[in-house]
Amino acid sequence: EIEKDFDGEPVVLVGILRGAVMWMVDIMKNVNLDMVIDFMAVSSYGSSTKSSGVVRINKDLDTDVAGKNVIIVEDISYLRGYFENREAKAVKICTLLDKPSGRKVDIDVDYIGFTVDDRFIVGYGLDYDQRYRNLPYITYLEE
């Protein structure tokens, strides 16, 4: 889908640290387009299993996105407008896991790996208080 949508145009793949790293690597290995990669550190959870709703940018991009096609790897809705304000040519969101029932705001996700229930997901790069990222599979925490 990504290759079709961008029709040979280069893209900037923006990984949201740290949870998107494993998913982003898989995208990089399987999408045949010229691409630049960059990372942002953004938080809304802290040490909780519930989002605070407040998005904090801890590390911004090193890449200028003006006039470029941007794919955000993960689904922090605040960032679409953030990149549009930086005059990106196109902004798409790619998420491994879509959790529609857990959304606080309506958002269009362009590329979805799987849809999941509203549970706190860990593994395959996703964490709870920096733990469980290294699991080679996806699971959830019981409350």
PDB file of C-alpha atoms in Angstrom:
ATOM      1  CA  GLU A   1       0.000   0.000   0.000  1.00  0.00           C
ATOM      2  CA  ILE A   2       2.782   2.435   0.871  1.00  0.00           C
ATOM      3  CA  GLU A   3       4.601   1.850  -2.412  1.00  0.00           C
ATOM      4  CA  LYS A   4       1.360   2.298  -4.349  1.00  0.00           C
ATOM      5  CA  ASP A   5       0.403   5.492  -2.491  1.00  0.00           C
ATOM      6  CA  PHE A   6       3.760   7.173  -3.027  1.00  0.00           C
ATOM      7  CA  ASP A   7       4.333   5.830  -6.557  1.00  0.00           C
ATOM      8  CA  GLY A   8       8.124   5.870  -6.441  1.00  0.00           C
ATOM      9  CA  GLU A   9       8.437   9.176  -4.548  1.00  0.00           C
ATOM     10  CA  PRO A  10      10.866   9.285  -1.621  1.00  0.00           C
ATOM     11  CA  VAL A  11       9.526   9.256   1.931  1.00  0.00           C
ATOM     12  CA  VAL A  12      10.710  10.266   5.381  1.00  0.00           C
ATOM     13  CA  LEU A  13       9.962   7.433   7.785  1.00  0.00           C
ATOM     14  CA  VAL A  14       9.573   8.882  11.284  1.00  0.00           C
ATOM     15  CA  GLY A  15       9.772   6.357  14.103  1.00  0.00           C
ATOM     16  CA  ILE A  16       8.329   7.283  17.457  1.00  0.00           C
ATOM     17  CA  LEU A  17      10.828   6.111  20.042  1.00  0.00           C
ATOM     18  CA  ARG A  18      11.022   3.702  21.544  1.00  0.00           C
ATOM     19  CA  GLY A  19       8.039   1.488  20.818  1.00  0.00           C
ATOM     20  CA  ALA A  20       8.100   1.773  17.039  1.00  0.00           C
ATOM     21  CA  VAL A  21      11.642   0.543  16.486  1.00  0.00           C
ATOM     22  CA  MET A  22      10.889  -3.130  15.748  1.00  0.00           C
ATOM     23  CA  TRP A  23       7.887  -2.301  13.530  1.00  0.00           C
ATOM     24  CA  MET A  24       9.842   0.402  11.723  1.00  0.00           C
ATOM     25  CA  VAL A  25      12.658  -2.015  10.893  1.00  0.00           C
ATOM     26  CA  ASP A  26      10.141  -4.374   9.297  1.00  0.00           C
ATOM     27  CA  ILE A  27       8.716  -1.517   7.221  1.00  0.00           C
ATOM     28  CA  MET A  28      12.207  -0.465   6.127  1.00  0.00           C
ATOM     29  CA  LYS A  29      13.020  -4.008   5.008  1.00  0.00           C
ATOM     30  CA  ASN A  30       9.788  -4.425   3.034  1.00  0.00           C
ATOM     31  CA  VAL A  31       9.030  -1.070   1.400  1.00  0.00           C
ATOM     32  CA  ASN A  32      10.896  -0.496  -1.837  1.00  0.00           C
ATOM     33  CA  LEU A  33      11.105   3.316  -1.939  1.00  0.00           C
ATOM     34  CA  ASP A  34      13.918   5.785  -1.411  1.00  0.00           C
ATOM     35  CA  MET A  35      13.649   6.692   2.241  1.00  0.00           C
ATOM     36  CA  VAL A  36      15.236   8.753   4.925  1.00  0.00           C
ATOM     37  CA  ILE A  37      14.658   7.671   8.495  1.00  0.00           C
ATOM     38  CA  ASP A  38      14.481   9.837  11.570  1.00  0.00           C
ATOM     39  CA  PHE A  39      13.158   9.495  15.089  1.00  0.00           C
ATOM     40  CA  MET A  40      11.158  11.456  17.618  1.00  0.00           C
ATOM     41  CA  ALA A  41      10.753  10.746  21.307  1.00  0.00           C
ATOM     42  CA  VAL A  42       7.199  11.527  22.345  1.00  0.00           C
ATOM     43  CA  SER A  43       5.428  10.537  25.545  1.00  0.00           C
ATOM     44  CA  SER A  44       1.889  10.491  26.833  1.00  0.00           C
ATOM     45  CA  TYR A  45       1.970   7.556  29.268  1.00  0.00           C
ATOM     46  CA  GLY A  46       4.820   8.049  31.730  1.00  0.00           C
ATOM     47  CA  SER A  47       4.727   5.063  34.121  1.00  0.00           C
ATOM     48  CA  SER A  48       0.996   4.496  33.766  1.00  0.00           C
ATOM     49  CA  THR A  49      -1.105   2.137  31.647  1.00  0.00           C
ATOM     50  CA  LYS A  50      -3.441   5.032  30.783  1.00  0.00           C
ATOM     51  CA  SER A  51      -2.473   7.897  28.504  1.00  0.00           C
ATOM     52  CA  SER A  52      -2.365  11.276  30.208  1.00  0.00           C
ATOM     53  CA  GLY A  53      -3.689  12.845  27.008  1.00  0.00           C
ATOM     54  CA  VAL A  54      -0.826  15.334  27.151  1.00  0.00           C
ATOM     55  CA  VAL A  55       1.754  14.770  24.428  1.00  0.00           C
ATOM     56  CA  ARG A  56       5.281  15.844  25.231  1.00  0.00           C
ATOM     57  CA  ILE A  57       8.017  15.969  22.579  1.00  0.00           C
ATOM     58  CA  ASN A  58      11.257  14.864  24.223  1.00  0.00           C
ATOM     59  CA  LYS A  59      13.312  14.636  21.009  1.00  0.00           C
ATOM     60  CA  ASP A  60      12.413  16.339  17.735  1.00  0.00           C
ATOM     61  CA  LEU A  61      13.527  15.438  14.224  1.00  0.00           C
ATOM     62  CA  ASP A  62      16.903  16.257  12.741  1.00  0.00           C
ATOM     63  CA  THR A  63      15.339  16.156   9.234  1.00  0.00           C
ATOM     64  CA  ASP A  64      13.565  19.104   7.595  1.00  0.00           C
ATOM     65  CA  VAL A  65      10.210  17.717   6.373  1.00  0.00           C
ATOM     66  CA  ALA A  66       9.084  20.750   4.343  1.00  0.00           C
ATOM     67  CA  GLY A  67       7.912  19.543   0.933  1.00  0.00           C
ATOM     68  CA  LYS A  68       8.541  15.874   1.801  1.00  0.00           C
ATOM     69  CA  ASN A  69       6.313  12.831   2.184  1.00  0.00           C
ATOM     70  CA  VAL A  70       6.210  11.783   5.839  1.00  0.00           C
ATOM     71  CA  ILE A  71       5.085   8.468   7.277  1.00  0.00           C
ATOM     72  CA  ILE A  72       4.706   8.470  11.057  1.00  0.00           C
ATOM     73  CA  VAL A  73       5.339   4.984  12.427  1.00  0.00           C
ATOM     74  CA  GLU A  74       2.858   4.680  15.296  1.00  0.00           C
ATOM     75  CA  ASP A  75      -0.365   6.448  16.057  1.00  0.00           C
ATOM     76  CA  ILE A  76       0.039   9.580  18.114  1.00  0.00           C
ATOM     77  CA  SER A  77      -2.613  11.753  16.536  1.00  0.00           C
ATOM     78  CA  TYR A  78      -1.046  15.034  17.622  1.00  0.00           C
ATOM     79  CA  LEU A  79       1.838  14.512  15.225  1.00  0.00           C
ATOM     80  CA  ARG A  80      -0.173  14.656  11.975  1.00  0.00           C
ATOM     81  CA  GLY A  81      -0.935  18.348  12.529  1.00  0.00           C
ATOM     82  CA  TYR A  82       2.579  18.912  13.816  1.00  0.00           C
ATOM     83  CA  PHE A  83       4.080  17.795  10.492  1.00  0.00           C
ATOM     84  CA  GLU A  84       1.418  19.535   8.425  1.00  0.00           C
ATOM     85  CA  ASN A  85       2.383  22.769  10.191  1.00  0.00           C
ATOM     86  CA  ARG A  86       5.989  22.073   9.161  1.00  0.00           C
ATOM     87  CA  GLU A  87       4.804  22.058   5.528  1.00  0.00           C
ATOM     88  CA  ALA A  88       5.253  18.352   4.812  1.00  0.00           C
ATOM     89  CA  LYS A  89       4.007  17.421   1.334  1.00  0.00           C
ATOM     90  CA  ALA A  90       1.962  14.478   2.683  1.00  0.00           C
ATOM     91  CA  VAL A  91       1.566  13.001   6.166  1.00  0.00           C
ATOM     92  CA  LYS A  92       0.463   9.392   6.653  1.00  0.00           C
ATOM     93  CA  ILE A  93       0.187   7.332   9.826  1.00  0.00           C
ATOM     94  CA  CYS A  94       1.314   3.700   9.934  1.00  0.00           C
ATOM     95  CA  THR A  95       0.518   1.663  13.014  1.00  0.00           C
ATOM     96  CA  LEU A  96       1.166  -1.944  13.840  1.00  0.00           C
ATOM     97  CA  LEU A  97      -1.791  -2.062  16.235  1.00  0.00           C
ATOM     98  CA  ASP A  98      -4.981  -0.038  15.910  1.00  0.00           C
ATOM     99  CA  LYS A  99      -7.078   0.270  19.068  1.00  0.00           C
ATOM    100  CA  PRO A 100     -10.252   2.135  17.955  1.00  0.00           C
ATOM    101  CA  SER A 101     -12.113   1.681  21.260  1.00  0.00           C
ATOM    102  CA  GLY A 102      -9.203   3.246  23.170  1.00  0.00           C
ATOM    103  CA  ARG A 103      -9.068   6.491  21.183  1.00  0.00           C
ATOM    104  CA  LYS A 104      -9.634   9.841  22.837  1.00  0.00           C
ATOM    105  CA  VAL A 105      -9.749  11.672  19.484  1.00  0.00           C
ATOM    106  CA  ASP A 106     -10.949  10.622  16.055  1.00  0.00           C
ATOM    107  CA  ILE A 107      -8.016   9.923  13.745  1.00  0.00           C
ATOM    108  CA  ASP A 108      -7.578   8.465  10.300  1.00  0.00           C
ATOM    109  CA  VAL A 109      -4.878   5.823  10.279  1.00  0.00           C
ATOM    110  CA  ASP A 110      -3.560   5.158   6.781  1.00  0.00           C
ATOM    111  CA  TYR A 111      -1.796   1.822   7.255  1.00  0.00           C
ATOM    112  CA  ILE A 112      -2.864  -0.699   9.921  1.00  0.00           C
ATOM    113  CA  GLY A 113      -1.195  -3.994  10.772  1.00  0.00           C
ATOM    114  CA  PHE A 114      -3.863  -5.364  13.143  1.00  0.00           C
ATOM    115  CA  THR A 115      -6.896  -4.079  15.054  1.00  0.00           C
ATOM    116  CA  VAL A 116      -6.883  -4.952  18.769  1.00  0.00           C
ATOM    117  CA  ASP A 117      -9.164  -4.605  21.777  1.00  0.00           C
ATOM    118  CA  ASP A 118      -8.676  -1.821  24.307  1.00  0.00           C
ATOM    119  CA  ARG A 119      -5.995  -3.536  26.375  1.00  0.00           C
ATOM    120  CA  PHE A 120      -2.551  -2.410  27.450  1.00  0.00           C
ATOM    121  CA  ILE A 121      -0.348  -4.052  24.829  1.00  0.00           C
ATOM    122  CA  VAL A 122       3.315  -4.967  25.391  1.00  0.00           C
ATOM    123  CA  GLY A 123       6.020  -6.815  23.478  1.00  0.00           C
ATOM    124  CA  TYR A 124       7.597  -6.370  20.041  1.00  0.00           C
ATOM    125  CA  GLY A 125       8.959  -2.969  21.102  1.00  0.00           C
ATOM    126  CA  LEU A 126       5.963  -1.857  23.183  1.00  0.00           C
ATOM    127  CA  ASP A 127       6.458  -1.452  26.908  1.00  0.00           C
ATOM    128  CA  TYR A 128       5.070  -0.875  30.340  1.00  0.00           C
ATOM    129  CA  ASP A 129       7.423   1.422  32.250  1.00  0.00           C
ATOM    130  CA  GLN A 130      10.317   0.366  29.935  1.00  0.00           C
ATOM    131  CA  ARG A 131       9.720  -3.368  30.525  1.00  0.00           C
ATOM    132  CA  TYR A 132       8.644  -6.108  28.070  1.00  0.00           C
ATOM    133  CA  ARG A 133       9.950  -4.378  24.895  1.00  0.00           C
ATOM    134  CA  ASN A 134      12.209  -7.312  24.131  1.00  0.00           C
ATOM    135  CA  LEU A 135       9.415  -9.888  23.911  1.00  0.00           C
ATOM    136  CA  PRO A 136       9.424 -11.332  20.369  1.00  0.00           C
ATOM    137  CA  TYR A 137       5.611 -11.444  20.406  1.00  0.00           C
ATOM    138  CA  ILE A 138       2.689  -9.145  21.293  1.00  0.00           C
ATOM    139  CA  THR A 139       0.631  -9.677  24.427  1.00  0.00           C
ATOM    140  CA  TYR A 140      -1.252  -7.573  26.982  1.00  0.00           C
ATOM    141  CA  LEU A 141      -1.098  -6.838  30.685  1.00  0.00           C
ATOM    142  CA  GLU A 142      -3.899  -7.871  33.015  1.00  0.00           C
ATOM    143  CA  GLU A 143      -5.036  -5.158  35.404  1.00  0.00           C
TER     144      GLU A 143
END
